[in-house]
Amino acid sequence: MAERKASRTAVLVCQGRAAANERLAVGRFSDRVAVHLLTAAERVPVEHVRAARKPSGFGEQLEYELLTATSEVMATRTVMIDDAVRDAAHPQLVILGAGLDARAWRMPELSGTAVFEVDHPASQQEKRERLTNLAPKAASVRFVPVDFAVDSLAEALAEAGHDPDHPTTWIWEGVVPYLTPEEVADTVSKVARLSAPGSRLVITYGTPSRTASLGRKTVEALLALARHPNPMAAEPNRSTWRPAQWQALLSGNGFGITDDRDLLTVARDLEVPSSQGKSLAVGRVLVADRD
Ligand SMILES: C[S@@+](CC[C@H](N)C(=O)[O-])C[C@H]1O[C@@H](n2cnc3c(N)ncnc32)[C@H](O)[C@@H]1O
């Protein structure tokens, strides 16, 4: 099997946050760190979207549309997740599949929180190189390399100093679609075993939609036609979920769902535009608390 490379979708969503910063959901969303995690080449399409300047090449135009839609999703889901993290105010935050998440470097509310960044080793290594000399705002940041499909989450977190006897907020943002249903169920049961009463699990997921999956396939085909790099090429979607399935899985693992909303509704409340309503409509954020 080919050695797995660092996640490209992690770069795409980081570009989305950099493009949305102080433009979308102003006053509720901001991520000034995102741009610092990008290379000079990765910042170019971000600047196009920020300036609402459509580039001339076909591939670049596709990238522009993809990034515009991504920035709308990112601003919206980040507001919901950040609110859930602040509201819980737990002493430990575990970010599962952290990618280029900048919360530990941008949220002053984490000054008393130990943050554990769990990610696939290749993605995590690349993030550490990109961080250069950024100083975290969190009390501490520990990097925990884990492949959900093969490694032991419990062992890796214990080694990093996570204490399962104290409440934890878990963020699982933009990762579930890339895992099989079995890997998702297995990870939920591992998370449950490491969650003291009151712990919180925040999950983003995609609901089944033929239109959305056709839309993604079309974008991928057009990117190939334009010979433009496709950030989704090596990371196929492996699972979609309905709210009732989460209800069953989470309640079976001792979590009660306290919030579960579609992103289009949240975007409308935040006055975030929806240039591609479908990307927002199929995405959901749920918050569940441990009994
Ligand atoms: C779209 S990115 C999301 C990153 C971050 N959570 C965010 O929202 O910015 C997907 C992330 O899932 C991680 N991931 C996917 N499959 C994984 C696996 N089997 N084990 C660990 N991490 C995985 C990737 O390394 C990547 O960081």
XYZ file of N, CA and C in Angstrom, residues 118-279:
486
model
N -5.075 15.289 17.956
C -4.943 13.920 17.450
C -5.084 13.979 15.931
N -4.140 13.381 15.220
C -4.287 13.361 13.756
C -3.449 12.238 13.167
N -3.744 11.965 11.915
C -2.942 10.998 11.181
C -1.485 11.499 11.188
N -0.512 10.600 11.440
C 0.884 11.041 11.584
C 1.373 11.935 10.445
N 1.023 11.620 9.188
C 1.546 12.409 8.059
C 0.994 13.831 8.095
N -0.306 13.973 8.393
C -0.916 15.310 8.458
C -0.329 16.098 9.627
N -0.131 15.388 10.747
C 0.357 16.088 11.938
C 1.787 16.602 11.758
N 2.608 15.767 11.114
C 3.989 16.173 10.864
C 4.014 17.454 10.027
N 3.159 17.482 8.998
C 3.144 18.666 8.137
C 2.676 19.897 8.911
N 1.676 19.719 9.790
C 1.206 20.872 10.571
C 2.340 21.419 11.445
N 3.084 20.510 12.072
C 4.151 20.966 12.970
C 5.180 21.781 12.205
N 5.421 21.397 10.955
C 6.369 22.163 10.126
C 5.787 23.533 9.785
N 4.470 23.571 9.554
C 3.831 24.841 9.172
C 3.710 25.805 10.356
N 3.667 25.285 11.574
C 3.426 26.139 12.741
C 4.586 27.095 13.014
N 5.769 26.736 12.547
C 7.018 27.495 12.789
C 7.045 28.017 14.221
N 6.958 29.349 14.408
C 7.109 29.820 15.789
C 5.848 30.467 16.352
N 4.674 29.996 15.902
C 3.418 30.536 16.456
C 3.290 30.113 17.915
N 2.890 31.040 18.769
C 2.743 30.720 20.196
C 1.290 30.368 20.497
N 1.046 29.233 21.175
C -0.342 28.862 21.475
C -0.967 29.756 22.543
N -2.303 29.887 22.471
C -3.054 30.600 23.508
C -3.548 29.608 24.559
N -3.605 28.327 24.192
C -4.031 27.291 25.137
C -2.950 27.092 26.200
N -3.373 26.533 27.370
C -2.407 26.288 28.443
C -1.293 25.360 27.960
N -1.649 24.359 27.175
C -0.645 23.455 26.606
C -1.213 22.823 25.349
N -0.327 22.403 24.461
C -0.744 21.665 23.256
C 0.132 20.426 23.152
N -0.523 19.264 23.090
C 0.211 18.002 22.901
C -0.188 17.425 21.554
N 0.793 16.967 20.793
C 0.514 16.352 19.492
C 0.469 14.836 19.670
N -0.629 14.237 19.215
C -0.852 12.802 19.426
C -1.084 12.137 18.063
N -0.040 11.523 17.490
C -0.222 10.895 16.167
C -1.032 9.599 16.271
N -2.160 9.545 15.572
C -3.046 8.366 15.618
C -3.711 8.193 14.260
N -3.702 6.959 13.752
C -4.550 6.624 12.608
C -5.762 5.896 13.187
N -6.947 6.518 13.072
C -8.146 5.936 13.687
C -8.395 4.504 13.223
N -7.935 4.192 12.003
C -8.227 2.870 11.442
C -7.356 1.779 12.068
N -6.214 2.151 12.660
C -5.319 1.092 13.155
C -4.790 1.302 14.584
N -4.636 2.546 15.020
C -3.935 2.785 16.293
C -4.887 2.817 17.489
N -4.292 2.679 18.689
C -5.093 2.758 19.919
C -5.161 4.205 20.396
N -6.377 4.761 20.335
C -6.582 6.146 20.775
C -6.309 6.257 22.276
N -6.784 5.265 23.048
C -6.647 5.315 24.512
C -5.176 5.342 24.918
N -4.388 4.461 24.308
C -2.959 4.401 24.675
C -2.242 5.692 24.310
N -2.527 6.176 23.099
C -1.825 7.379 22.632
C -2.187 8.585 23.497
N -3.473 8.702 23.858
C -3.880 9.841 24.685
C -3.320 9.723 26.103
N -3.321 8.505 26.651
C -2.785 8.308 28.008
C -1.315 8.714 28.040
N -0.589 8.298 27.008
C 0.839 8.632 26.930
C 1.055 10.150 26.874
N 0.085 10.840 26.230
C 0.213 12.297 26.077
C -0.266 13.043 27.328
N -0.824 12.305 28.313
C -1.222 12.954 29.569
C -2.700 13.270 29.698
N -3.537 12.754 28.795
C -4.981 12.982 28.914
C -5.502 12.228 30.142
N -6.372 12.894 30.935
C -6.906 12.274 32.150
C -8.393 11.967 31.962
N -8.740 10.674 31.804
C -10.152 10.326 31.547
C -11.059 10.550 32.752
N -10.477 10.871 33.927
C -11.305 11.134 35.104
C -11.783 12.585 35.162
N -11.260 13.420 34.283
C -11.714 14.819 34.223
C -12.459 15.047 32.913
N -13.473 15.938 32.921
C -14.261 16.127 31.698
C -13.432 16.649 30.523
N -13.824 16.176 29.363
C -13.133 16.534 28.122
C -14.158 17.055 27.124
N -13.793 18.078 26.358
C -14.565 18.402 25.151
C -13.814 17.773 23.983
N -14.550 17.031 23.170
C -13.979 16.394 21.987
C -14.523 17.101 20.751
N -13.645 17.478 19.827
C -14.101 18.030 18.548
C -13.746 17.022 17.462
N -14.748 16.667 16.672
C -14.529 15.751 15.540
C -15.107 16.463 14.324
N -14.300 17.359 13.779
C -14.771 18.295 12.741
C -14.196 17.897 11.381
N -15.084 17.663 10.427
C -14.635 17.396 9.053
C -13.875 16.097 8.896
N -14.097 15.123 9.751
C -13.347 13.863 9.692
C -14.254 12.670 9.399
N -15.435 12.661 10.007
C -16.362 11.522 9.864
C -16.592 11.114 8.399
N -16.748 12.063 7.458
C -16.995 11.639 6.069
C -15.882 10.770 5.494
N -14.667 10.899 6.041
C -13.525 10.168 5.476
C -13.315 8.806 6.137
N -14.165 8.460 7.084
C -14.040 7.185 7.789
C -15.202 6.270 7.414
N -14.976 4.962 7.523
C -16.066 4.018 7.265
C -17.024 4.049 8.460
N -18.260 3.583 8.278
C -19.197 3.537 9.408
C -18.631 2.746 10.590
N -17.878 1.675 10.300
C -17.305 0.855 11.375
C -16.239 1.637 12.144
N -15.400 2.381 11.401
C -14.357 3.176 12.076
C -14.986 4.270 12.935
N -16.084 4.841 12.446
C -16.781 5.889 13.209
C -17.344 5.295 14.504
N -18.055 4.160 14.387
C -18.674 3.541 15.567
C -17.607 3.131 16.578
N -16.503 2.599 16.074
C -15.414 2.160 16.950
C -14.809 3.365 17.696
N -14.624 4.466 16.975
C -14.030 5.650 17.614
C -14.985 6.223 18.657
N -16.283 6.233 18.362
C -17.249 6.748 19.351
C -17.170 5.927 20.636
N -17.063 4.610 20.514
C -17.034 3.806 21.747
C -15.728 4.041 22.510
N -14.627 4.287 21.777
C -13.364 4.599 22.467
C -13.449 5.954 23.174
N -14.050 6.931 22.484
C -14.209 8.266 23.063
C -15.077 8.163 24.329
N -16.141 7.371 24.253
C -17.051 7.234 25.406
C -16.299 6.690 26.616
N -15.427 5.723 26.391
C -14.694 5.122 27.513
C -13.709 6.109 28.148
N -13.332 7.136 27.393
C -12.353 8.115 27.903
C -13.038 9.404 28.375
N -14.380 9.368 28.441
C -15.130 10.590 28.749
C -15.744 10.535 30.145
N -15.235 11.382 31.039
C -15.834 11.499 32.380
C -17.239 12.090 32.231
N -18.129 11.870 33.243
C -19.470 12.465 33.154
C -19.396 13.961 32.860
N -20.294 14.434 32.003
C -20.328 15.852 31.639
C -19.497 16.180 30.412
N -18.664 15.223 29.979
C -17.833 15.474 28.788
C -18.716 15.762 27.584
N -18.151 16.470 26.627
C -18.932 16.915 25.455
C -18.264 16.450 24.169
N -19.080 15.979 23.243
C -18.568 15.539 21.930
C -19.257 16.365 20.846
N -18.450 17.056 20.035
C -18.986 17.889 18.954
C -18.578 17.246 17.631
N -19.571 16.964 16.795
C -19.297 16.227 15.553
C -19.877 16.988 14.356
N -19.109 17.084 13.274
C -19.706 17.546 12.020
C -19.838 16.333 11.105
N -20.917 16.301 10.359
C -21.127 15.157 9.467
C -21.945 15.576 8.255
N -21.924 14.716 7.249
C -22.706 14.965 6.041
C -23.870 13.998 5.987
N -25.023 14.503 5.568
C -26.198 13.638 5.425
C -26.237 13.107 3.982
N -26.917 11.975 3.762
C -26.943 11.426 2.402
C -27.664 12.363 1.437
N -27.065 12.613 0.283
C -27.708 13.461 -0.729
C -27.132 13.118 -2.094
N -28.008 12.651 -2.979
C -27.542 12.320 -4.335
C -27.043 13.565 -5.049
N -27.757 14.680 -4.865
C -27.355 15.922 -5.551
C -25.965 16.350 -5.090
N -25.718 16.267 -3.763
C -24.409 16.706 -3.252
C -23.306 15.786 -3.762
N -23.572 14.474 -3.791
C -22.500 13.566 -4.229
C -22.251 13.711 -5.733
N -23.313 13.978 -6.487
C -23.150 14.237 -7.922
C -22.370 15.548 -8.133
N -22.678 16.542 -7.320
C -21.984 17.836 -7.409
C -20.490 17.662 -7.170
N -20.152 16.863 -6.160
C -18.739 16.641 -5.848
C -18.050 15.925 -7.003
N -18.742 14.892 -7.530
C -18.142 14.134 -8.651
C -17.928 15.050 -9.850
N -18.880 15.950 -10.096
C -18.764 16.869 -11.233
C -17.556 17.794 -11.055
N -17.419 18.359 -9.847
C -16.273 19.253 -9.590
C -14.973 18.482 -9.801
N -14.920 17.239 -9.299
C -13.685 16.443 -9.429
C -13.379 16.146 -10.897
N -14.433 15.845 -11.672
C -14.226 15.550 -13.092
C -13.734 16.806 -13.821
N -14.315 17.953 -13.483
C -13.914 19.206 -14.145
C -12.481 19.594 -13.771
N -12.110 19.364 -12.515
C -10.733 19.665 -12.097
C -9.756 18.787 -12.886
N -10.134 17.512 -13.074
C -9.270 16.602 -13.844
C -9.152 17.087 -15.288
N -10.286 17.515 -15.853
C -10.312 18.020 -17.222
C -9.417 19.250 -17.367
N -9.436 20.086 -16.343
C -8.626 21.317 -16.377
C -7.177 21.052 -15.965
N -6.871 19.776 -15.640
C -5.537 19.399 -15.134
C -5.134 20.275 -13.949
N -6.101 20.511 -13.074
C -5.865 21.323 -11.883
C -5.813 20.401 -10.674
N -4.930 20.650 -9.681
C -4.871 19.760 -8.519
C -6.231 19.650 -7.821
N -6.573 18.411 -7.438
C -7.858 18.156 -6.782
C -7.597 17.822 -5.316
N -7.957 18.729 -4.393
C -7.647 18.483 -2.973
C -8.385 17.272 -2.399
N -9.426 16.806 -3.104
C -10.226 15.696 -2.556
C -9.798 14.341 -3.135
N -8.822 14.365 -4.072
C -8.507 13.153 -4.838
C -8.157 11.940 -3.975
N -7.332 12.166 -2.941
C -6.868 11.013 -2.151
C -7.745 10.756 -0.925
N -8.817 11.544 -0.768
C -9.649 11.407 0.440
C -11.121 11.243 0.056
N -11.471 10.018 -0.376
C -12.859 9.805 -0.799
C -13.821 9.841 0.387
N -15.068 10.209 0.115
C -16.105 10.164 1.153
C -16.453 8.707 1.424
N -16.457 8.338 2.694
C -16.732 6.938 3.048
C -18.003 6.758 3.859
N -18.515 7.855 4.456
C -19.784 7.663 5.185
C -20.603 8.936 5.273
N -21.912 8.747 5.151
C -22.875 9.813 5.444
C -23.801 9.262 6.536
N -24.438 10.181 7.246
C -25.210 9.772 8.424
C -26.504 10.560 8.494
N -27.537 9.894 9.022
C -28.794 10.596 9.311
C -28.832 10.897 10.806
N -29.517 11.988 11.197
C -29.581 12.327 12.628
C -30.017 11.141 13.499
N -30.976 10.334 13.025
C -31.472 9.216 13.847
C -30.372 8.168 14.091
N -29.443 8.031 13.133
C -28.354 7.059 13.331
C -27.406 7.522 14.448
N -27.167 8.831 14.482
C -26.330 9.357 15.574
C -27.039 9.185 16.906
N -28.327 9.440 16.890
C -29.121 9.299 18.115
C -28.905 7.892 18.697
N -29.006 6.872 17.829
C -28.859 5.488 18.284
C -27.419 5.213 18.734
N -26.441 5.632 17.917
C -25.040 5.340 18.238
C -24.604 6.045 19.528
N -24.982 7.312 19.647
C -24.504 8.072 20.801
C -25.217 7.673 22.087
N -26.527 7.457 22.008
C -27.227 7.069 23.245
C -26.745 5.695 23.717
N -26.400 4.832 22.759
C -25.849 3.519 23.120
C -24.480 3.622 23.782
N -23.836 4.789 23.649
C -22.524 5.000 24.264
C -22.567 6.033 25.389
N -23.777 6.294 25.898
C -23.904 7.156 27.081
C -23.874 8.649 26.809
N -24.104 9.053 25.567
C -24.145 10.487 25.235
C -25.573 10.896 24.874
N -26.010 12.060 25.338
C -27.311 12.598 24.956
C -27.100 13.795 24.029
N -27.809 13.820 22.903
C -27.636 14.923 21.940
C -28.380 16.155 22.458
N -27.648 17.287 22.554
C -28.282 18.517 23.040
C -28.525 19.511 21.900
N -27.873 19.283 20.758
C -28.055 20.186 19.615
C -27.658 19.414 18.354
N -28.386 19.617 17.272
C -28.032 18.966 15.997
C -28.712 19.783 14.904
N -27.937 20.655 14.246
C -28.555 21.577 13.273
C -27.882 21.488 11.920
N -28.669 21.771 10.864
C -28.067 21.820 9.535
C -27.423 23.184 9.340
N -26.340 23.195 8.576
C -25.533 24.414 8.449
C -26.240 25.515 7.672
N -27.165 25.147 6.795
C -27.857 26.190 6.030
C -28.691 27.068 6.972
N -29.359 26.423 7.929
C -30.156 27.180 8.903
C -29.245 28.091 9.729
N -28.115 27.529 10.174
C -27.190 28.331 11.003
C -26.617 29.476 10.160
N -26.267 29.197 8.909
C -25.708 30.234 8.031
C -26.704 31.380 7.857
N -27.965 31.037 7.696
C -28.980 32.097 7.522
C -29.046 32.960 8.770
N -29.018 32.318 9.942
C -29.046 33.084 11.199
C -27.844 34.021 11.297
N -26.703 33.561 10.771
C -25.470 34.355 10.864
C -25.311 35.320 9.688
N -26.274 35.281 8.772
C -26.228 36.082 7.537
C -24.985 35.766 6.693
N -24.590 34.493 6.725
C -23.511 34.024 5.839
C -24.164 33.675 4.508
N -23.616 34.162 3.388
C -24.238 33.834 2.099
C -24.108 32.348 1.796
N -25.010 31.838 0.965
C -24.883 30.425 0.577
C -24.849 30.360 -0.937
N -23.630 30.553 -1.485
C -23.490 30.567 -2.945
C -23.806 29.191 -3.502
N -23.533 28.147 -2.688
C -23.875 26.775 -3.081
C -24.657 26.183 -1.931
N -25.944 26.470 -1.869
C -26.785 26.056 -0.747
C -26.610 24.603 -0.359
N -26.347 23.728 -1.360
C -26.303 22.293 -1.081
C -25.162 21.941 -0.119
N -23.977 22.578 -0.282
C -22.852 22.268 0.616
C -23.243 22.533 2.056
